[in-house]
Short mmCIF file of C-alpha atoms in Angstrom, two decimals:
data_model
loop_
_atom_site.label_atom_id
_atom_site.label_comp_id
_atom_site.label_asym_id
_atom_site.label_seq_id
_atom_site.Cartn_x
_atom_site.Cartn_y
_atom_site.Cartn_z
CA MET A 1146 -27.32 -63.68 37.58
CA PRO A 1147 -25.22 -66.90 37.72
CA ASN A 1148 -21.91 -67.21 39.55
CA ALA A 1149 -18.73 -66.58 37.58
CA ASN A 1150 -16.19 -67.03 40.36
CA GLU A 1151 -16.91 -70.08 42.51
CA ASP A 1152 -13.52 -69.73 44.26
CA ASN A 1153 -14.55 -66.53 46.02
CA PRO A 1154 -18.30 -66.74 46.63
CA SER A 1155 -18.40 -64.04 49.32
CA ALA A 1156 -16.70 -61.45 47.12
CA LEU A 1157 -18.86 -62.49 44.22
CA SER A 1158 -22.07 -62.24 46.20
CA GLN A 1159 -21.18 -58.69 47.17
CA VAL A 1160 -20.53 -57.83 43.52
CA GLN A 1161 -23.75 -59.56 42.54
CA ARG A 1162 -25.77 -57.68 45.11
CA ARG A 1163 -24.43 -54.37 43.81
CA ALA A 1164 -25.10 -55.37 40.20
CA VAL A 1165 -28.62 -56.62 40.89
CA SER A 1166 -29.42 -53.46 42.83
CA GLU A 1167 -28.16 -51.27 39.99
CA LEU A 1168 -29.95 -53.28 37.31
CA LEU A 1169 -33.20 -53.25 39.23
CA ARG A 1170 -32.95 -49.46 39.44
CA VAL A 1171 -32.84 -49.08 35.64
CA SER A 1172 -35.18 -52.00 34.93
CA PRO A 1173 -38.27 -49.85 34.30
CA VAL A 1174 -36.49 -48.38 31.30
CA ALA A 1175 -34.20 -51.25 30.23
CA ASP A 1176 -36.81 -54.00 30.46
CA GLU A 1177 -39.46 -51.96 28.70
CA LEU A 1178 -37.08 -51.28 25.84
CA ALA A 1179 -35.99 -54.94 25.70
CA ARG A 1180 -39.60 -56.13 25.41
CA ARG A 1181 -40.11 -53.84 22.43
CA PHE A 1182 -37.09 -55.44 20.73
CA GLN A 1183 -38.36 -58.93 21.60
CA GLU A 1184 -41.77 -58.19 20.10
CA ALA A 1185 -40.02 -57.08 16.91
CA GLY A 1186 -38.03 -60.32 16.79
CA PHE A 1187 -34.67 -58.96 17.97
CA SER A 1188 -32.36 -59.32 20.98
CA LEU A 1189 -31.18 -56.55 23.29
CA ALA A 1190 -28.48 -56.55 25.96
CA LEU A 1191 -26.98 -54.01 28.32
CA VAL A 1192 -23.30 -53.95 27.42
CA GLY A 1193 -19.83 -52.59 28.01
CA GLY A 1194 -19.25 -49.79 30.46
CA SER A 1195 -22.83 -50.00 31.73
CA VAL A 1196 -22.32 -53.61 32.89
CA ARG A 1197 -18.89 -52.80 34.30
CA ASP A 1198 -20.28 -49.86 36.27
CA ALA A 1199 -23.23 -51.93 37.50
CA LEU A 1200 -20.76 -54.47 38.93
CA LEU A 1201 -18.82 -51.61 40.52
CA GLY A 1202 -22.00 -50.20 42.01
CA ARG A 1203 -21.78 -46.92 40.08
CA LEU A 1204 -24.16 -47.28 37.15
CA GLY A 1205 -25.47 -43.89 36.09
CA ASN A 1206 -28.28 -42.90 33.75
CA ASP A 1207 -26.18 -43.29 30.58
CA LEU A 1208 -27.03 -46.76 29.31
CA ASP A 1209 -25.31 -48.65 26.48
CA PHE A 1210 -27.10 -51.47 24.66
CA THR A 1211 -26.20 -53.82 21.83
CA THR A 1212 -28.57 -55.61 19.47
CA ASP A 1213 -28.77 -57.80 16.38
CA ALA A 1214 -31.22 -55.29 14.86
CA ARG A 1215 -29.79 -53.12 12.10
CA PRO A 1216 -29.90 -49.33 12.61
CA ASP A 1217 -33.02 -48.81 10.47
CA ASP A 1218 -34.86 -51.42 12.53
CA VAL A 1219 -33.61 -49.84 15.75
CA LEU A 1220 -35.06 -46.49 14.66
CA LYS A 1221 -38.44 -48.08 13.95
CA ILE A 1222 -38.50 -49.63 17.43
CA VAL A 1223 -37.20 -46.64 19.36
CA ARG A 1224 -38.93 -43.67 17.73
CA PRO A 1225 -42.45 -44.37 19.08
CA TRP A 1226 -41.07 -45.05 22.58
CA ALA A 1227 -38.33 -42.51 23.24
CA ASP A 1228 -38.77 -38.85 24.13
CA ALA A 1229 -35.99 -37.90 21.71
CA VAL A 1230 -33.93 -39.75 19.11
CA TRP A 1231 -30.75 -38.72 17.32
CA GLU A 1232 -28.83 -40.30 14.47
CA VAL A 1233 -25.41 -38.68 14.87
CA GLY A 1234 -23.63 -42.05 15.16
CA ILE A 1235 -25.82 -44.03 12.79
CA ALA A 1236 -23.01 -44.37 10.23
CA PHE A 1237 -21.21 -46.41 12.89
CA GLY A 1238 -24.30 -48.41 13.76
CA THR A 1239 -25.35 -46.36 16.81
CA VAL A 1240 -28.73 -44.80 17.51
CA GLY A 1241 -29.06 -42.40 20.43
CA ALA A 1242 -32.19 -41.74 22.47
CA GLN A 1243 -33.49 -40.04 25.58
CA LYS A 1244 -36.17 -41.56 27.78
CA ASP A 1245 -37.72 -39.86 30.76
CA ALA A 1246 -39.12 -42.22 33.37
CA ARG A 1247 -40.24 -42.24 36.98
CA VAL A 1248 -37.91 -44.41 39.07
CA ASP A 1249 -38.33 -44.76 42.84
CA ASP A 1250 -40.87 -41.93 42.74
CA VAL A 1251 -38.29 -39.62 41.13
CA GLN A 1252 -38.54 -38.39 37.55
CA GLN A 1253 -35.26 -39.21 35.80
CA SER A 1254 -33.83 -38.79 32.32
CA PHE A 1255 -31.90 -41.66 30.72
CA GLN A 1256 -29.44 -41.17 27.88
CA ILE A 1257 -29.39 -44.32 25.76
CA GLU A 1258 -27.15 -45.61 22.98
CA ILE A 1259 -28.09 -48.73 21.02
CA THR A 1260 -25.42 -50.18 18.74
CA THR A 1261 -25.83 -53.00 16.26
CA TYR A 1262 -23.46 -55.97 16.76
CA ARG A 1263 -20.38 -54.90 14.88
CA SER A 1264 -16.66 -55.13 14.29
CA GLU A 1265 -14.28 -52.27 13.55
CA ALA A 1266 -10.87 -52.18 11.93
CA TYR A 1267 -8.44 -49.56 10.67
CA ASP A 1268 -6.30 -49.89 7.61
CA ARG A 1269 -2.76 -48.51 7.64
CA THR A 1270 -3.73 -45.09 6.33
CA SER A 1271 -7.32 -44.49 7.49
CA ARG A 1272 -8.24 -42.16 10.34
CA LYS A 1273 -11.76 -43.60 10.56
CA PRO A 1274 -12.85 -47.12 11.50
CA GLU A 1275 -14.47 -49.32 8.87
CA VAL A 1276 -17.70 -50.70 10.32
CA SER A 1277 -19.17 -54.09 9.51
CA TYR A 1278 -22.14 -55.60 11.31
CA GLY A 1279 -21.99 -58.92 13.16
CA ASP A 1280 -24.62 -61.54 13.92
CA SER A 1281 -23.79 -62.66 17.46
CA ILE A 1282 -23.18 -60.96 20.76
CA GLU A 1283 -19.99 -62.98 21.30
CA GLU A 1284 -18.63 -61.61 18.02
CA ASP A 1285 -19.55 -58.12 19.18
CA LEU A 1286 -17.91 -58.54 22.60
CA VAL A 1287 -14.58 -59.78 21.24
CA ARG A 1288 -14.15 -56.48 19.37
CA ARG A 1289 -14.50 -54.50 22.60
CA ASP A 1290 -11.41 -52.80 23.98
CA PHE A 1291 -10.95 -54.59 27.35
CA THR A 1292 -12.45 -57.61 29.03
CA VAL A 1293 -14.01 -55.46 31.76
CA ASN A 1294 -15.93 -53.73 28.96
CA ALA A 1295 -16.70 -56.98 27.14
CA MET A 1296 -19.52 -58.15 29.40
CA ALA A 1297 -23.24 -58.02 28.69
CA VAL A 1298 -26.56 -58.70 30.38
CA ALA A 1299 -29.23 -60.07 28.05
CA LEU A 1300 -32.60 -58.45 28.69
CA PRO A 1301 -35.21 -58.79 29.97
CA GLU A 1302 -34.18 -62.19 31.36
CA LYS A 1303 -31.01 -60.75 33.03
CA GLU A 1304 -28.67 -63.43 31.69
CA PHE A 1305 -25.02 -62.55 32.35
CA ILE A 1306 -22.71 -62.97 29.33
CA ASP A 1307 -18.97 -62.93 30.05
CA PRO A 1308 -17.04 -65.03 27.52
CA TYR A 1309 -13.64 -63.39 28.18
CA GLY A 1310 -13.40 -63.33 31.97
CA GLY A 1311 -14.24 -59.67 32.44
CA ARG A 1312 -15.71 -60.16 35.90
CA ASP A 1313 -12.54 -61.88 37.14
CA ASP A 1314 -10.44 -59.05 35.72
CA LEU A 1315 -12.74 -56.52 37.34
CA SER A 1316 -12.24 -58.25 40.68
CA ALA A 1317 -8.45 -58.31 40.10
CA ARG A 1318 -8.55 -54.62 38.97
CA ILE A 1319 -6.62 -55.36 35.80
CA LEU A 1320 -7.04 -54.30 32.18
CA ARG A 1321 -6.68 -57.04 29.56
CA THR A 1322 -7.94 -57.28 25.97
CA PRO A 1323 -10.47 -59.97 24.91
CA GLY A 1324 -8.18 -61.15 22.12
CA THR A 1325 -4.49 -60.40 21.73
CA PRO A 1326 -3.61 -56.76 22.43
CA GLU A 1327 -1.89 -56.55 19.05
CA GLU A 1328 -5.14 -57.45 17.27
CA SER A 1329 -7.14 -55.08 19.45
CA PHE A 1330 -4.81 -52.12 18.90
CA SER A 1331 -4.58 -52.85 15.18
CA ASP A 1332 -8.37 -52.65 14.97
CA ASP A 1333 -8.37 -49.27 16.73
CA PRO A 1334 -5.09 -47.71 17.89
CA LEU A 1335 -7.00 -45.28 20.12
CA ARG A 1336 -7.51 -48.23 22.49
CA MET A 1337 -3.90 -47.75 23.60
CA MET A 1338 -4.88 -44.35 24.97
CA ARG A 1339 -8.07 -45.81 26.39
CA ALA A 1340 -5.91 -48.23 28.40
CA ALA A 1341 -4.20 -45.26 30.02
CA ARG A 1342 -7.52 -43.50 30.50
CA PHE A 1343 -9.23 -46.45 32.18
CA ALA A 1344 -6.18 -47.03 34.38
CA ALA A 1345 -6.54 -43.40 35.51
CA GLN A 1346 -10.33 -43.48 35.90
CA LEU A 1347 -10.65 -46.86 37.61
CA ASP A 1348 -7.21 -46.99 39.30
CA PHE A 1349 -6.60 -50.34 37.60
CA GLU A 1350 -3.32 -51.93 36.56
CA VAL A 1351 -2.64 -52.71 32.90
CA ALA A 1352 -1.60 -56.27 32.05
CA PRO A 1353 2.09 -56.61 31.08
CA ASP A 1354 1.31 -57.96 27.59
CA VAL A 1355 -0.97 -54.97 27.00
CA VAL A 1356 1.77 -52.55 28.09
CA ALA A 1357 4.26 -54.34 25.83
CA ALA A 1358 1.92 -54.03 22.84
CA MET A 1359 1.31 -50.35 23.59
CA THR A 1360 5.06 -49.78 23.61
CA ASP A 1361 5.65 -51.70 20.38
CA MET A 1362 2.72 -50.14 18.54
CA ALA A 1363 2.80 -46.57 19.92
CA GLY A 1364 3.44 -45.11 16.47
CA ARG A 1365 0.09 -46.43 15.23
CA ILE A 1366 -1.67 -43.71 17.22
CA GLU A 1367 -0.60 -41.31 14.44
CA ILE A 1368 -3.46 -42.50 12.20
CA VAL A 1369 -6.11 -41.55 14.76
CA SER A 1370 -7.73 -38.14 14.35
CA ALA A 1371 -6.63 -35.33 16.65
CA GLU A 1372 -10.20 -34.92 17.91
CA ARG A 1373 -10.42 -38.53 19.16
CA VAL A 1374 -6.98 -38.27 20.79
CA ARG A 1375 -7.98 -35.00 22.47
CA ASP A 1376 -11.20 -36.46 23.84
CA GLU A 1377 -9.35 -39.42 25.40
CA LEU A 1378 -6.71 -37.11 26.83
CA ASN A 1379 -9.43 -34.95 28.41
CA LYS A 1380 -11.06 -37.95 30.07
CA LEU A 1381 -7.67 -39.05 31.40
CA VAL A 1382 -6.74 -35.61 32.72
CA LEU A 1383 -10.16 -35.22 34.36
CA SER A 1384 -9.96 -38.62 36.07
CA SER A 1385 -9.29 -39.32 39.74
CA HIS A 1386 -5.76 -40.66 39.11
CA PRO A 1387 -4.34 -38.78 36.08
CA ARG A 1388 -0.73 -39.40 37.16
CA LYS A 1389 -1.26 -43.12 36.61
CA GLY A 1390 -2.51 -42.66 33.06
CA LEU A 1391 0.00 -39.98 32.11
CA THR A 1392 2.88 -42.11 33.40
CA LEU A 1393 1.68 -44.98 31.22
CA LEU A 1394 1.52 -42.70 28.16
CA VAL A 1395 5.07 -41.52 28.80
CA ASP A 1396 6.54 -44.92 29.66
CA THR A 1397 5.08 -46.63 26.58
CA GLY A 1398 6.12 -43.86 24.21
CA LEU A 1399 2.55 -42.88 23.31
CA ALA A 1400 3.09 -39.41 24.74
CA ASP A 1401 5.92 -38.90 22.23
CA HIS A 1402 3.24 -38.88 19.54
CA VAL A 1403 0.31 -37.12 21.24
CA LEU A 1404 1.89 -34.82 23.83
CA PRO A 1405 5.67 -34.83 23.27
CA GLU A 1406 6.18 -31.81 25.52
CA LEU A 1407 5.42 -34.00 28.56
CA PRO A 1408 8.19 -36.63 28.20
CA ALA A 1409 10.55 -33.80 27.19
CA LEU A 1410 10.30 -32.59 30.80
CA ARG A 1411 12.37 -35.58 31.95
CA LEU A 1412 15.50 -33.46 31.73
CA GLU A 1413 18.81 -35.11 32.38
CA ARG A 1414 20.04 -33.76 35.68
CA ASP A 1415 23.43 -32.12 35.82
CA GLU A 1416 26.11 -34.11 37.63
CA HIS A 1417 25.58 -32.17 40.87
CA HIS A 1418 21.77 -32.65 40.84
CA ARG A 1419 21.28 -28.92 41.15
CA HIS A 1420 17.79 -28.79 39.68
CA LYS A 1421 14.77 -30.92 40.40
CA ASP A 1422 13.07 -33.34 38.07
CA VAL A 1423 10.72 -31.11 36.06
CA TYR A 1424 8.58 -34.06 34.94
CA ASP A 1425 7.90 -35.29 38.46
CA HIS A 1426 7.40 -31.70 39.62
CA THR A 1427 4.74 -31.26 36.92
CA LEU A 1428 2.79 -34.32 38.05
CA ILE A 1429 2.93 -33.10 41.65
CA VAL A 1430 1.68 -29.65 40.59
CA LEU A 1431 -1.22 -31.32 38.77
CA GLU A 1432 -2.16 -33.32 41.87
CA GLN A 1433 -1.85 -30.27 44.12
CA ALA A 1434 -4.03 -28.25 41.74
CA MET A 1435 -6.64 -31.03 41.86
CA ALA A 1436 -6.67 -30.79 45.65
CA LEU A 1437 -7.62 -27.10 45.38
CA GLU A 1438 -10.59 -27.66 43.04
CA GLU A 1439 -13.86 -26.57 44.60
CA ASN A 1440 -16.59 -27.48 42.11
CA GLY A 1441 -15.40 -30.72 40.55
CA PRO A 1442 -12.65 -31.37 37.99
CA ASP A 1443 -11.48 -28.22 36.16
CA LEU A 1444 -10.07 -29.01 32.70
CA THR A 1445 -8.60 -25.53 32.24
CA LEU A 1446 -6.71 -25.64 35.54
CA ARG A 1447 -5.53 -29.22 35.07
CA ILE A 1448 -4.18 -28.71 31.55
CA ALA A 1449 -2.47 -25.50 32.68
CA ALA A 1450 -0.83 -27.41 35.54
CA LEU A 1451 0.27 -30.14 33.15
CA LEU A 1452 1.77 -27.70 30.64
CA HIS A 1453 2.96 -24.85 32.85
CA ASP A 1454 6.67 -25.75 32.61
CA ILE A 1455 6.89 -27.12 29.05
CA GLY A 1456 9.05 -24.14 28.08
CA LYS A 1457 11.84 -25.26 30.42
CA PRO A 1458 13.68 -27.69 28.09
CA ARG A 1459 14.05 -24.98 25.43
CA THR A 1460 15.24 -22.34 27.90
CA ARG A 1461 17.54 -24.37 30.14
CA ARG A 1462 20.95 -22.79 30.68
CA PHE A 1463 23.87 -23.86 32.85
CA GLU A 1464 25.19 -20.68 34.47
CA ASN A 1465 28.85 -20.00 35.33
CA ASP A 1466 28.18 -20.41 39.03
CA GLY A 1467 26.81 -23.90 38.46
CA ARG A 1468 23.14 -22.98 38.77
CA VAL A 1469 20.57 -24.04 36.18
CA SER A 1470 18.26 -21.31 34.84
CA PHE A 1471 15.11 -21.29 32.72
CA HIS A 1472 14.76 -17.61 31.90
CA HIS A 1473 11.45 -16.64 30.24
CA HIS A 1474 10.28 -20.26 30.14
CA GLU A 1475 6.76 -19.05 30.91
CA VAL A 1476 6.68 -16.97 27.71
CA VAL A 1477 8.13 -19.78 25.59
CA GLY A 1478 5.82 -22.26 27.31
CA ALA A 1479 2.73 -20.17 26.53
CA LYS A 1480 3.60 -20.23 22.82
CA MET A 1481 4.26 -23.98 22.92
CA THR A 1482 0.98 -24.52 24.75
CA LYS A 1483 -0.95 -22.66 22.09
CA LYS A 1484 0.72 -24.65 19.32
CA ARG A 1485 0.13 -28.06 20.94
CA MET A 1486 -3.47 -27.39 21.98
CA THR A 1487 -4.29 -26.03 18.54
CA ALA A 1488 -2.86 -29.18 16.96
CA LEU A 1489 -5.12 -31.23 19.24
CA LYS A 1490 -8.15 -29.21 18.04
CA TYR A 1491 -9.01 -27.60 21.36
CA SER A 1492 -11.45 -24.69 21.27
CA ASN A 1493 -9.99 -21.23 20.78
CA ASP A 1494 -11.27 -20.09 24.17
CA LEU A 1495 -9.63 -22.99 26.02
CA VAL A 1496 -6.36 -22.51 24.14
CA LYS A 1497 -6.40 -18.83 25.04
CA ASP A 1498 -7.14 -19.42 28.73
CA VAL A 1499 -4.59 -22.20 29.28
CA SER A 1500 -1.88 -20.32 27.38
CA ARG A 1501 -2.55 -17.23 29.48
CA LEU A 1502 -2.27 -19.19 32.73
CA VAL A 1503 1.03 -20.69 31.58
CA GLU A 1504 2.29 -17.21 30.72
CA LEU A 1505 1.26 -15.78 34.11
CA HIS A 1506 2.23 -18.65 36.41
CA LEU A 1507 5.51 -16.95 37.46
CA ARG A 1508 4.13 -13.42 37.75
CA PHE A 1509 3.70 -13.72 41.52
CA HIS A 1510 7.38 -14.54 42.02
CA GLY A 1511 8.43 -11.48 40.03
CA TYR A 1512 7.26 -9.21 42.84
CA GLY A 1513 9.56 -10.75 45.43
CA THR A 1514 8.56 -11.25 49.06
CA GLY A 1515 8.01 -7.63 50.02
CA GLU A 1516 4.78 -5.73 50.59
CA TRP A 1517 2.68 -5.54 47.45
CA THR A 1518 1.93 -2.01 46.29
CA ASP A 1519 -1.58 -1.07 45.19
CA SER A 1520 -0.26 -0.64 41.65
CA ALA A 1521 1.24 -4.15 41.58
CA VAL A 1522 -1.99 -5.66 42.86
CA ARG A 1523 -4.07 -3.83 40.25
CA ARG A 1524 -1.81 -5.03 37.43
CA TYR A 1525 -1.86 -8.61 38.71
CA VAL A 1526 -5.66 -8.64 38.78
CA ARG A 1527 -5.93 -6.83 35.43
CA ASP A 1528 -3.59 -9.28 33.70
CA ALA A 1529 -5.31 -12.36 35.14
CA GLY A 1530 -8.81 -11.09 34.39
CA PRO A 1531 -11.45 -13.85 34.74
CA LEU A 1532 -8.65 -16.40 35.27
CA LEU A 1533 -7.63 -14.91 38.62
CA ASP A 1534 -9.08 -17.71 40.76
CA ARG A 1535 -7.39 -20.36 38.63
CA LEU A 1536 -4.13 -18.40 38.70
CA HIS A 1537 -4.30 -18.40 42.50
CA LYS A 1538 -4.65 -22.20 42.47
CA LEU A 1539 -1.94 -22.76 39.87
CA THR A 1540 0.55 -20.49 41.63
CA ARG A 1541 -0.02 -22.16 44.99
CA SER A 1542 0.24 -25.62 43.38
CA ASP A 1543 3.55 -24.71 41.75
CA CYS A 1544 5.29 -24.80 45.13
CA THR A 1545 6.57 -28.38 45.46
CA THR A 1546 9.59 -27.75 47.68
CA ARG A 1547 10.17 -30.26 50.49
CA ASN A 1548 11.57 -27.45 52.62
CA LYS A 1549 8.62 -26.83 54.94
CA ARG A 1550 9.90 -23.45 56.07
CA LYS A 1551 10.29 -22.22 52.49
CA ALA A 1552 6.88 -23.62 51.52
CA THR A 1553 5.22 -21.96 54.50
CA ALA A 1554 6.91 -18.64 53.71
CA LEU A 1555 5.71 -18.72 50.08
CA SER A 1556 2.20 -19.62 51.18
CA GLN A 1557 2.13 -16.75 53.65
CA VAL A 1558 3.31 -14.28 51.02
CA TYR A 1559 0.57 -15.44 48.68
CA ASP A 1560 -1.95 -15.19 51.51
CA GLY A 1561 -0.84 -11.59 51.81
CA LEU A 1562 -1.41 -10.99 48.11
CA GLU A 1563 -4.93 -12.41 48.29
CA ARG A 1564 -5.67 -10.16 51.29
CA ARG A 1565 -4.42 -7.12 49.37
CA ILE A 1566 -6.63 -8.05 46.41
CA ALA A 1567 -9.66 -8.40 48.69
CA GLU A 1568 -8.93 -5.05 50.35
CA LEU A 1569 -8.61 -3.22 47.03
CA GLN A 1570 -11.67 -4.94 45.60
CA GLU A 1571 -13.70 -3.41 48.43
CA GLN A 1572 -12.43 0.04 47.45
CA GLU A 1573 -12.25 -0.26 43.66
CA GLU A 1574 -13.77 -2.31 40.84
CA LEU A 1575 -10.63 -4.37 40.32
CA ASP A 1576 -12.40 -6.93 38.16
CA ALA A 1577 -13.07 -4.34 35.46
CA ILE A 1578 -10.40 -1.67 35.74
CA ARG A 1579 -10.97 1.18 33.29
CA PRO A 1580 -9.46 4.64 32.93
CA ASP A 1581 -11.20 7.54 34.67
CA LEU A 1582 -12.04 8.89 31.19
CA ASP A 1583 -13.56 6.85 28.36
CA GLY A 1584 -12.82 7.22 24.67
CA ASN A 1585 -15.63 9.68 23.96
CA GLN A 1586 -14.57 11.92 26.84
CA ILE A 1587 -10.95 11.83 25.67
CA MET A 1588 -11.97 12.92 22.14
CA GLU A 1589 -14.12 15.74 23.54
CA ILE A 1590 -11.40 17.02 25.90
CA LEU A 1591 -8.67 16.89 23.25
CA GLY A 1592 -10.91 18.13 20.47
CA ILE A 1593 -9.94 15.37 18.03
CA GLY A 1594 -11.77 12.57 16.24
CA PRO A 1595 -11.20 8.79 16.23
CA GLY A 1596 -7.69 7.64 15.37
CA PRO A 1597 -4.44 6.20 16.74
CA ALA A 1598 -3.98 9.17 19.09
CA ILE A 1599 -7.14 8.24 20.99
CA GLY A 1600 -5.84 4.72 21.51
CA GLN A 1601 -2.54 6.08 22.83
CA ALA A 1602 -4.35 8.49 25.15
CA TYR A 1603 -6.62 5.73 26.44
CA LYS A 1604 -3.60 3.52 27.13
CA PHE A 1605 -1.89 6.37 29.01
CA MET A 1606 -4.98 6.92 31.15
CA LEU A 1607 -5.28 3.20 31.86
CA GLU A 1608 -1.66 3.05 33.03
CA LEU A 1609 -2.32 6.09 35.22
CA ARG A 1610 -5.37 4.35 36.70
CA LEU A 1611 -3.39 1.19 37.42
CA GLU A 1612 -0.61 3.17 39.03
CA ASN A 1613 -2.64 5.59 41.12
CA GLY A 1614 -6.09 4.09 41.50
CA PRO A 1615 -9.24 6.20 40.94
CA MET A 1616 -8.22 9.83 40.30
CA GLY A 1617 -11.50 11.68 40.00
CA HIS A 1618 -12.69 13.52 36.89
CA ASP A 1619 -10.88 16.85 37.32
CA ALA A 1620 -7.48 15.28 38.12
CA ALA A 1621 -7.86 12.90 35.18
CA VAL A 1622 -8.64 15.79 32.80
CA THR A 1623 -5.59 17.70 34.02
CA ALA A 1624 -3.33 14.66 33.60
CA LEU A 1625 -4.67 14.01 30.10
CA LYS A 1626 -4.09 17.61 28.97
CA GLU A 1627 -0.54 17.59 30.37
CA TRP A 1628 0.20 14.33 28.52
CA TRP A 1629 -1.27 15.73 25.29
CA ALA A 1630 0.86 18.86 25.53
CA GLU A 1631 3.96 16.69 25.89
CA GLN A 1632 3.05 14.89 22.65
CA GLY A 1633 3.64 18.10 20.74
#
């Protein structure tokens, strides 16, 4: 691969070594595919994020290619070679494939996308890009979102193609557009969110002219479908530096259109500065929640951390003694969370889980700092259900006080709660608390059939179980009969 930065040969050689190493690793698959395209009279090049990641030394097994072959020709070339082929993106010029290959004596599976040279543009009212095919790789690269994604490696000869200075920008860790940012964002307004996402994923800075265009054109994001916006937001939130991307969304005004609850947290402080900045607090909670993750990024936990206080602006009150209160902001916030996530087309299960975490994030504080009773522990576990572990993490993350003594005290109290849960779990099945009598037993004991009364009786027995723990069959029967007699 030829030099692209003669001014810094040592840095370049290091980048080149990484890239060559990465490309050699995937060569058994990439070169074999390229030769098939050559034999059919077409060109093939590794492109975009695959080249960027190769230069960064982090190329995975998801490979992106571009070609002058039209989709029908791509299918003819790929079908006999690949282990699986799919046509989900063929309307946009993309054919997907899977190829299993032995690399370095290890059997690996490669996910491949091959896209015909193309250009995309939105009109003022469309939510979908209009696709037209191009005839040159340079034409294809100029329509890419950022210069660091507008590089290619022609195969199998390994010729590096970088007409817009992507390698220099990669070295400088900056995001620029191949053409003007205004043209790029007009073609696809989602690229404004992608700028924030890549800044968060790669920890790159965004060029000033790109930030200016994002700010001027933020309203254009409205024509992009909620699903595409949601997917970009997920990638940003799941990145290594989400604060960086979220700050860019808020500062440019994009968040006003896609997640307005976030900038709304920048409450104006009262003149005595008696409450902390809720927006900054939220970003700290998100980062602290990330630090508690055990098995990789957790979308449910991260979105809950991001949205846990969105009910505060609507519930803020200035009390007579000068304090600022946010009574029931967790309840209001849970409803706002459900509404926003539904608008962004999140799955029902994720909406339910995140909303529940937002609703419960203050429950711990409602018990004060005293010794937790068995009843309180049972109710806490029952209400959290399968979200208990995430609720632990969210509650601990929500402490952002700089007062070390206060922070330590809160942590110790929560340690105590977790110990109480562990102790009770050894004695009882806390994860699936049920009454001592089931519905059929209740009907038999009371001598009545199905109906509202059975539901009321079951609820009474469940409350009794939560309050007293396991009662035993005879005591439960006695309690049920006494309750039924009181019902008249």
